[in-house]
C-alpha positions as a LaTeX table, in Angstrom:
\begin{tabular}{lrrr}
\hline
Residue & $x$ (\AA) & $y$ (\AA) & $z$ (\AA) \\
\hline
Met1 & 103.76 & 122.66 & 88.50 \\
Thr2 & 105.23 & 119.47 & 89.89 \\
Phe3 & 103.25 & 117.30 & 92.26 \\
Thr4 & 105.01 & 115.54 & 95.09 \\
Ser5 & 103.38 & 113.61 & 97.91 \\
Ser6 & 106.20 & 114.41 & 100.31 \\
Ala7 & 105.97 & 117.26 & 102.78 \\
Ser8 & 107.79 & 120.18 & 101.18 \\
Ser9 & 107.28 & 123.77 & 100.16 \\
Thr10 & 106.27 & 122.62 & 96.66 \\
Ala11 & 103.73 & 120.00 & 97.76 \\
Pro12 & 100.06 & 120.94 & 97.35 \\
Arg13 & 98.05 & 121.70 & 100.45 \\
Leu14 & 95.16 & 119.26 & 100.84 \\
Ser15 & 92.23 & 120.53 & 102.87 \\
Ala16 & 88.48 & 120.75 & 103.21 \\
Val17 & 86.88 & 124.10 & 102.47 \\
Ser18 & 86.24 & 126.24 & 105.53 \\
Gly19 & 82.79 & 127.31 & 104.37 \\
Pro20 & 81.03 & 129.58 & 101.87 \\
Gly21 & 83.23 & 132.33 & 100.50 \\
Ala22 & 86.07 & 133.02 & 98.11 \\
Glu23 & 87.79 & 129.69 & 98.83 \\
Leu24 & 84.68 & 127.73 & 97.84 \\
Asp25 & 84.19 & 129.93 & 94.78 \\
Gln26 & 87.70 & 129.03 & 93.63 \\
Ile27 & 87.02 & 125.32 & 94.05 \\
Leu28 & 83.75 & 125.49 & 92.12 \\
Asp29 & 85.39 & 127.55 & 89.34 \\
Leu30 & 88.04 & 124.92 & 88.66 \\
Thr31 & 88.70 & 124.75 & 84.90 \\
Cys32 & 88.88 & 121.22 & 83.51 \\
Ala33 & 88.45 & 120.42 & 79.82 \\
Glu34 & 88.22 & 116.64 & 80.19 \\
Pro35 & 85.03 & 115.11 & 78.73 \\
Val36 & 83.77 & 113.48 & 81.96 \\
Trp37 & 80.86 & 114.99 & 83.88 \\
Arg38 & 81.61 & 117.60 & 86.53 \\
Leu39 & 79.21 & 119.00 & 89.09 \\
Pro40 & 78.05 & 122.51 & 88.07 \\
Ala41 & 78.58 & 125.26 & 90.63 \\
Asp42 & 74.88 & 126.17 & 90.79 \\
Ala43 & 73.92 & 122.52 & 91.41 \\
Tyr44 & 76.48 & 122.31 & 94.22 \\
Arg45 & 75.11 & 125.45 & 95.90 \\
Glu46 & 71.50 & 124.32 & 95.55 \\
Glu47 & 72.19 & 120.94 & 97.11 \\
Ala48 & 74.53 & 122.41 & 99.72 \\
Ala49 & 71.52 & 124.38 & 100.95 \\
Gln50 & 69.92 & 120.96 & 101.62 \\
Arg51 & 73.12 & 119.70 & 103.35 \\
Gln52 & 73.75 & 117.16 & 100.59 \\
Tyr53 & 77.12 & 118.81 & 99.95 \\
Arg54 & 78.95 & 120.24 & 102.96 \\
Pro55 & 82.17 & 122.19 & 103.58 \\
Glu56 & 83.75 & 119.29 & 105.46 \\
Trp57 & 83.00 & 117.00 & 102.50 \\
Thr58 & 84.43 & 119.44 & 99.95 \\
Trp59 & 88.16 & 119.00 & 99.49 \\
Ala60 & 90.78 & 120.66 & 97.30 \\
Ala61 & 94.47 & 120.52 & 96.52 \\
Trp62 & 96.06 & 123.98 & 96.57 \\
Ser63 & 99.31 & 125.06 & 94.95 \\
Pro64 & 101.79 & 126.99 & 97.12 \\
Asp65 & 100.66 & 130.21 & 95.45 \\
Gly66 & 96.96 & 129.57 & 96.16 \\
Arg67 & 95.64 & 128.04 & 92.94 \\
Val68 & 93.18 & 125.13 & 93.01 \\
Leu69 & 94.84 & 122.11 & 91.40 \\
Ala70 & 92.17 & 119.48 & 92.10 \\
Arg71 & 88.86 & 119.05 & 93.85 \\
Ala72 & 86.89 & 116.17 & 95.36 \\
Leu73 & 83.19 & 116.72 & 96.11 \\
Trp74 & 81.52 & 114.13 & 98.32 \\
Trp75 & 77.72 & 113.81 & 98.61 \\
Gly76 & 75.31 & 112.50 & 101.22 \\
Gln77 & 71.67 & 112.70 & 102.16 \\
Ser78 & 70.49 & 115.67 & 104.21 \\
Asp79 & 70.53 & 113.57 & 107.38 \\
Ser80 & 73.70 & 111.59 & 106.63 \\
Ala81 & 76.33 & 111.50 & 109.36 \\
His82 & 79.03 & 110.76 & 106.77 \\
Pro83 & 79.26 & 111.16 & 102.98 \\
Ile84 & 77.84 & 108.35 & 100.89 \\
Ala85 & 79.62 & 108.88 & 97.58 \\
Leu86 & 82.28 & 110.88 & 95.83 \\
Asp87 & 80.41 & 112.63 & 93.03 \\
Cys88 & 83.15 & 114.64 & 91.37 \\
Leu89 & 86.92 & 114.27 & 91.13 \\
Ala90 & 88.60 & 116.75 & 88.80 \\
Val91 & 92.01 & 118.30 & 88.25 \\
Ala92 & 92.93 & 121.62 & 86.69 \\
Asp93 & 94.03 & 121.59 & 83.08 \\
Glu94 & 97.51 & 122.71 & 84.12 \\
Val95 & 98.19 & 119.47 & 86.02 \\
Pro96 & 100.33 & 117.19 & 83.79 \\
Ala97 & 98.58 & 114.01 & 82.72 \\
Ala98 & 101.28 & 111.84 & 84.29 \\
Glu99 & 100.70 & 113.41 & 87.72 \\
Arg100 & 96.90 & 113.39 & 87.89 \\
Ala101 & 96.46 & 109.94 & 89.43 \\
Ala102 & 98.90 & 110.65 & 92.26 \\
Leu103 & 97.29 & 114.00 & 93.01 \\
Gly104 & 93.81 & 112.51 & 92.91 \\
Ala105 & 94.80 & 109.63 & 95.18 \\
Ala106 & 96.38 & 112.00 & 97.69 \\
Leu107 & 93.22 & 114.08 & 97.77 \\
Leu108 & 91.01 & 111.02 & 98.28 \\
Asp109 & 93.30 & 109.70 & 101.00 \\
Ala110 & 93.11 & 113.01 & 102.86 \\
Gly111 & 89.32 & 113.00 & 102.69 \\
His112 & 89.05 & 109.35 & 103.74 \\
Gln113 & 91.28 & 109.94 & 106.76 \\
Ala114 & 89.12 & 112.87 & 107.83 \\
Phe115 & 85.92 & 110.84 & 107.48 \\
Arg116 & 87.38 & 107.98 & 109.52 \\
Ala117 & 88.30 & 110.47 & 112.24 \\
Thr118 & 84.63 & 111.43 & 112.51 \\
Gly119 & 83.47 & 107.81 & 112.79 \\
Ala120 & 82.98 & 106.60 & 109.21 \\
Glu121 & 83.51 & 102.84 & 109.10 \\
Ala122 & 84.50 & 102.67 & 105.42 \\
Pro123 & 85.46 & 105.16 & 102.72 \\
Pro124 & 82.58 & 106.36 & 100.54 \\
Leu125 & 82.28 & 104.83 & 97.10 \\
Tyr126 & 83.31 & 106.83 & 94.03 \\
Asn127 & 80.56 & 107.21 & 91.45 \\
Leu128 & 82.04 & 108.15 & 88.05 \\
Met129 & 78.82 & 109.16 & 86.31 \\
Lys130 & 77.40 & 110.01 & 82.90 \\
Leu131 & 79.85 & 108.15 & 80.71 \\
Pro132 & 78.58 & 107.39 & 77.20 \\
Gly133 & 77.99 & 103.75 & 76.39 \\
Ala134 & 80.89 & 103.72 & 73.91 \\
Trp135 & 83.31 & 105.64 & 76.10 \\
Arg136 & 86.08 & 103.11 & 75.41 \\
Asp137 & 86.06 & 104.14 & 71.75 \\
Asp138 & 87.02 & 107.74 & 72.56 \\
Pro139 & 90.70 & 108.32 & 73.52 \\
Ala140 & 89.82 & 111.46 & 75.48 \\
His141 & 87.30 & 109.56 & 77.61 \\
Val142 & 89.74 & 106.68 & 78.07 \\
Ala143 & 92.47 & 109.04 & 79.31 \\
Ala144 & 90.08 & 110.82 & 81.70 \\
Val145 & 88.76 & 107.54 & 83.09 \\
Thr146 & 92.16 & 105.85 & 83.37 \\
Trp147 & 93.77 & 108.28 & 85.77 \\
Arg148 & 90.62 & 108.33 & 87.92 \\
Gln149 & 90.63 & 104.53 & 88.04 \\
Glu150 & 94.23 & 104.59 & 89.20 \\
Ala151 & 93.56 & 107.30 & 91.79 \\
Ala152 & 90.65 & 105.31 & 93.20 \\
Arg153 & 92.73 & 102.13 & 93.42 \\
Arg154 & 95.62 & 103.91 & 95.13 \\
Ala155 & 93.15 & 105.33 & 97.66 \\
Gly156 & 91.83 & 101.86 & 98.53 \\
Leu157 & 88.74 & 101.79 & 96.28 \\
Thr158 & 89.89 & 98.64 & 94.52 \\
Val159 & 86.52 & 97.08 & 93.65 \\
Glu160 & 85.25 & 98.33 & 90.28 \\
Val161 & 81.82 & 97.65 & 88.79 \\
Glu162 & 80.44 & 99.05 & 85.55 \\
Arg163 & 76.73 & 99.78 & 85.69 \\
Leu164 & 74.07 & 100.84 & 83.21 \\
Gln165 & 71.65 & 103.60 & 84.13 \\
Phe166 & 68.09 & 103.35 & 82.77 \\
Glu167 & 65.17 & 105.75 & 82.77 \\
Trp168 & 61.43 & 105.58 & 82.17 \\
Thr169 & 59.29 & 108.70 & 81.70 \\
Pro170 & 55.56 & 109.17 & 81.07 \\
Gln171 & 56.43 & 109.74 & 77.40 \\
Asp172 & 57.61 & 106.12 & 77.20 \\
Pro173 & 55.22 & 103.15 & 76.86 \\
Leu174 & 53.74 & 101.97 & 80.15 \\
Pro175 & 54.38 & 98.25 & 80.74 \\
Ala176 & 51.30 & 96.05 & 80.61 \\
Glu177 & 49.57 & 95.30 & 83.89 \\
Pro178 & 50.78 & 92.04 & 85.48 \\
Glu179 & 48.50 & 89.07 & 84.74 \\
His180 & 50.18 & 86.12 & 86.44 \\
Leu181 & 51.34 & 87.44 & 89.80 \\
Val182 & 49.53 & 88.82 & 92.85 \\
Phe183 & 51.18 & 91.67 & 94.76 \\
Thr184 & 50.51 & 92.17 & 98.47 \\
Pro185 & 51.98 & 94.39 & 101.19 \\
Glu186 & 54.09 & 92.74 & 103.88 \\
Pro187 & 54.58 & 94.73 & 107.10 \\
Asp188 & 56.97 & 92.24 & 108.72 \\
Asp189 & 60.60 & 93.09 & 107.93 \\
Glu190 & 61.71 & 89.57 & 108.80 \\
Val191 & 59.39 & 88.12 & 106.17 \\
Leu192 & 60.83 & 90.59 & 103.64 \\
Leu193 & 64.31 & 89.57 & 104.73 \\
Arg194 & 63.60 & 85.91 & 104.02 \\
Ala195 & 62.27 & 86.87 & 100.59 \\
Met196 & 65.45 & 88.87 & 99.94 \\
Leu197 & 67.52 & 85.83 & 100.83 \\
Arg198 & 65.55 & 83.69 & 98.38 \\
Val199 & 65.79 & 86.07 & 95.40 \\
Ala200 & 69.50 & 86.65 & 96.04 \\
Glu201 & 70.26 & 82.99 & 95.36 \\
Gly202 & 72.17 & 82.78 & 92.09 \\
Thr203 & 72.32 & 86.57 & 91.72 \\
Leu204 & 74.45 & 88.23 & 89.05 \\
Asp205 & 74.80 & 91.45 & 91.07 \\
Ala206 & 78.50 & 92.06 & 91.74 \\
His207 & 78.07 & 93.90 & 95.06 \\
Thr208 & 75.77 & 91.20 & 96.45 \\
Leu209 & 78.21 & 88.47 & 95.46 \\
Glu210 & 81.15 & 90.29 & 97.04 \\
Ser211 & 79.24 & 91.04 & 100.23 \\
Glu212 & 77.98 & 87.48 & 100.57 \\
Ala213 & 81.51 & 86.15 & 100.15 \\
Ala214 & 82.75 & 88.47 & 102.90 \\
Thr215 & 79.91 & 88.52 & 105.43 \\
Gly216 & 77.41 & 85.82 & 104.39 \\
Pro217 & 73.97 & 85.91 & 102.75 \\
Glu218 & 71.96 & 86.98 & 105.81 \\
Ala219 & 74.21 & 89.90 & 106.72 \\
Thr220 & 74.12 & 91.01 & 103.09 \\
Ala221 & 70.33 & 90.82 & 102.98 \\
Arg222 & 70.04 & 92.79 & 106.22 \\
Glu223 & 72.35 & 95.45 & 104.80 \\
Ser224 & 70.14 & 95.71 & 101.70 \\
Leu225 & 66.99 & 95.87 & 103.79 \\
Gln226 & 68.41 & 98.67 & 105.92 \\
Phe227 & 69.65 & 100.50 & 102.83 \\
Tyr228 & 66.13 & 100.75 & 101.42 \\
Leu229 & 64.62 & 101.58 & 104.79 \\
Asp230 & 66.99 & 104.56 & 104.91 \\
Arg231 & 66.07 & 105.83 & 101.43 \\
Pro232 & 63.46 & 108.54 & 100.85 \\
Gly233 & 60.97 & 105.94 & 99.54 \\
Lys234 & 58.24 & 104.72 & 101.90 \\
Arg235 & 58.15 & 101.29 & 103.50 \\
Glu236 & 54.44 & 100.87 & 102.69 \\
Trp237 & 55.27 & 100.82 & 98.96 \\
Trp238 & 56.96 & 97.43 & 99.24 \\
Arg239 & 55.25 & 94.27 & 97.96 \\
Leu240 & 55.71 & 90.52 & 97.86 \\
Ala241 & 54.80 & 88.79 & 94.62 \\
His242 & 53.01 & 85.42 & 94.66 \\
Thr243 & 51.63 & 83.10 & 92.03 \\
Pro244 & 47.84 & 82.62 & 92.19 \\
Asp245 & 48.28 & 79.48 & 94.31 \\
Gly246 & 50.17 & 81.48 & 96.97 \\
Thr247 & 53.72 & 80.44 & 96.09 \\
Leu248 & 56.32 & 83.15 & 96.67 \\
Ala249 & 57.58 & 84.37 & 93.30 \\
Gly250 & 59.62 & 87.41 & 94.29 \\
Leu251 & 59.47 & 90.89 & 95.72 \\
Ala252 & 59.17 & 94.48 & 94.56 \\
Ile253 & 60.67 & 97.46 & 96.41 \\
Pro254 & 59.84 & 100.74 & 94.64 \\
Ser255 & 62.09 & 103.43 & 96.09 \\
Ala256 & 63.31 & 107.00 & 95.63 \\
Thr257 & 66.36 & 109.21 & 95.81 \\
Pro258 & 66.42 & 112.94 & 96.63 \\
Tyr259 & 66.19 & 113.48 & 92.85 \\
Ser260 & 63.63 & 111.03 & 91.47 \\
Arg261 & 61.64 & 107.87 & 91.97 \\
Asn262 & 63.48 & 104.65 & 91.14 \\
Val263 & 62.96 & 100.94 & 90.69 \\
Gly264 & 64.85 & 100.11 & 93.87 \\
Tyr265 & 65.06 & 96.36 & 94.44 \\
Leu266 & 63.35 & 93.44 & 92.71 \\
Gly267 & 63.96 & 89.76 & 92.25 \\
Val268 & 62.50 & 86.36 & 91.44 \\
Val269 & 63.07 & 83.17 & 93.42 \\
Pro270 & 65.42 & 80.76 & 91.56 \\
Glu271 & 62.91 & 78.00 & 90.82 \\
Leu272 & 60.51 & 80.39 & 89.06 \\
Arg273 & 62.99 & 82.24 & 86.86 \\
Gly274 & 62.65 & 82.14 & 83.10 \\
Arg275 & 58.84 & 82.46 & 83.17 \\
Gly276 & 58.53 & 86.20 & 82.63 \\
His277 & 57.97 & 87.02 & 86.31 \\
Val278 & 60.79 & 89.60 & 86.41 \\
Ser279 & 58.98 & 91.58 & 83.72 \\
Glu280 & 55.73 & 91.49 & 85.69 \\
Ile281 & 57.48 & 92.63 & 88.88 \\
Leu282 & 59.21 & 95.45 & 87.02 \\
Ala283 & 55.91 & 96.40 & 85.41 \\
Ala284 & 54.24 & 96.55 & 88.83 \\
Ile285 & 56.94 & 98.86 & 90.16 \\
Thr286 & 56.84 & 101.09 & 87.08 \\
Arg287 & 53.05 & 101.33 & 87.08 \\
Phe288 & 53.05 & 102.14 & 90.80 \\
Gln289 & 55.56 & 104.94 & 90.36 \\
Ala290 & 53.67 & 106.28 & 87.34 \\
Ala291 & 50.39 & 106.27 & 89.27 \\
Glu292 & 52.14 & 108.26 & 92.00 \\
Gly293 & 52.92 & 110.96 & 89.43 \\
Ala294 & 56.62 & 110.21 & 88.93 \\
Glu295 & 58.10 & 112.44 & 86.24 \\
Arg296 & 60.80 & 109.84 & 85.70 \\
Val297 & 61.76 & 106.47 & 87.14 \\
Thr298 & 65.43 & 105.53 & 87.19 \\
Ala299 & 67.09 & 102.14 & 87.54 \\
Thr300 & 70.57 & 100.63 & 87.41 \\
Thr301 & 72.03 & 97.20 & 86.85 \\
Asp302 & 75.51 & 95.80 & 86.37 \\
Leu303 & 76.81 & 95.67 & 82.82 \\
Gly304 & 77.23 & 91.92 & 83.25 \\
Asn305 & 73.63 & 91.36 & 84.38 \\
Arg306 & 72.28 & 90.97 & 80.86 \\
Pro307 & 68.93 & 89.39 & 81.84 \\
Met308 & 68.04 & 92.40 & 83.99 \\
Ala309 & 69.19 & 94.88 & 81.35 \\
Ala310 & 67.01 & 93.07 & 78.81 \\
Ala311 & 64.04 & 93.26 & 81.19 \\
Phe312 & 64.42 & 97.04 & 81.48 \\
Thr313 & 64.52 & 97.38 & 77.70 \\
Arg314 & 61.39 & 95.25 & 77.30 \\
Ala315 & 59.60 & 97.42 & 79.87 \\
Gly316 & 60.25 & 100.58 & 77.86 \\
Tyr317 & 63.24 & 101.87 & 79.80 \\
Arg318 & 66.01 & 103.66 & 77.89 \\
Thr319 & 69.73 & 103.47 & 78.67 \\
Thr320 & 70.87 & 106.97 & 79.63 \\
Glu321 & 74.43 & 106.52 & 80.83 \\
Thr322 & 77.19 & 104.21 & 81.98 \\
Arg323 & 78.70 & 104.51 & 85.45 \\
Leu324 & 81.87 & 103.16 & 86.99 \\
Ile325 & 81.52 & 102.48 & 90.72 \\
Phe326 & 84.70 & 102.19 & 92.81 \\
Ser327 & 84.48 & 100.97 & 96.38 \\
Ala328 & 86.59 & 99.50 & 99.14 \\
Pro329 & 86.47 & 95.71 & 99.57 \\
Val330 & 83.77 & 94.54 & 101.97 \\
Ala331 & 85.42 & 93.74 & 105.28 \\
\hline
\end{tabular}
């Protein structure tokens, strides 16, 4: 086959699936031998029953004779008005390597245009998941990642961040109980917001830095606050951390996804960093989630945020995967 982005009889048809049926079965049966993770058909159907995958978020490129050449599967929460992330971008084995980026970009562009037409303010991020830590040492992984990187960039997702995924389970050591910090609930969102602003000072988090440069620290903190309010975790789990004399040391926001409990958000105010407080805050979150019966607790941090990655390792968390996150620049 030959891909062309121009309108012609040989150009692929780009469209969302109409609903359950043979068309969807074809999309889910796409054969792709590349080593990157792809969403299994049974997982798609299970989560589609919870409205986390939907027909209007499930896009494919079709050859003129009706074969599926590529698919893009976007995900959202059950109550999401628009998709949150692209979970799976794959092409059929028959698509030549030199044409995969263009086909992928065209498919993403078509989806993004449709989402904007329904009121989405920005395109969803693309979450390229479950890469091994040494993926750059494997030519097959490099080839599979490279065309996806190019497709994402062509479709406007030009900000790329590499993140490490961590996991704690009850089989792992439980961090020691905090000894030097006092954790208290704080019902006032504005007080939490001010704490977020303090711990964000000097952050190494790439998204926070980009957002602050574009919209300012307060708008960024409010976005983060709203993000965690919208997650499945409960607001009453959140805590401020103080030293025994009442000085604000940081904050702890245990959270959850539809799949597991997670660390959520934590931080230490700049003047108290380097004293082990981040480990105590992480320990408090982990112990809380464990006491709640969590079967696993997940966490992520940027590859470049080495202090946070070291804190996870000290707390008994294991690195489980590397992710590449592609997103549109913050307006």
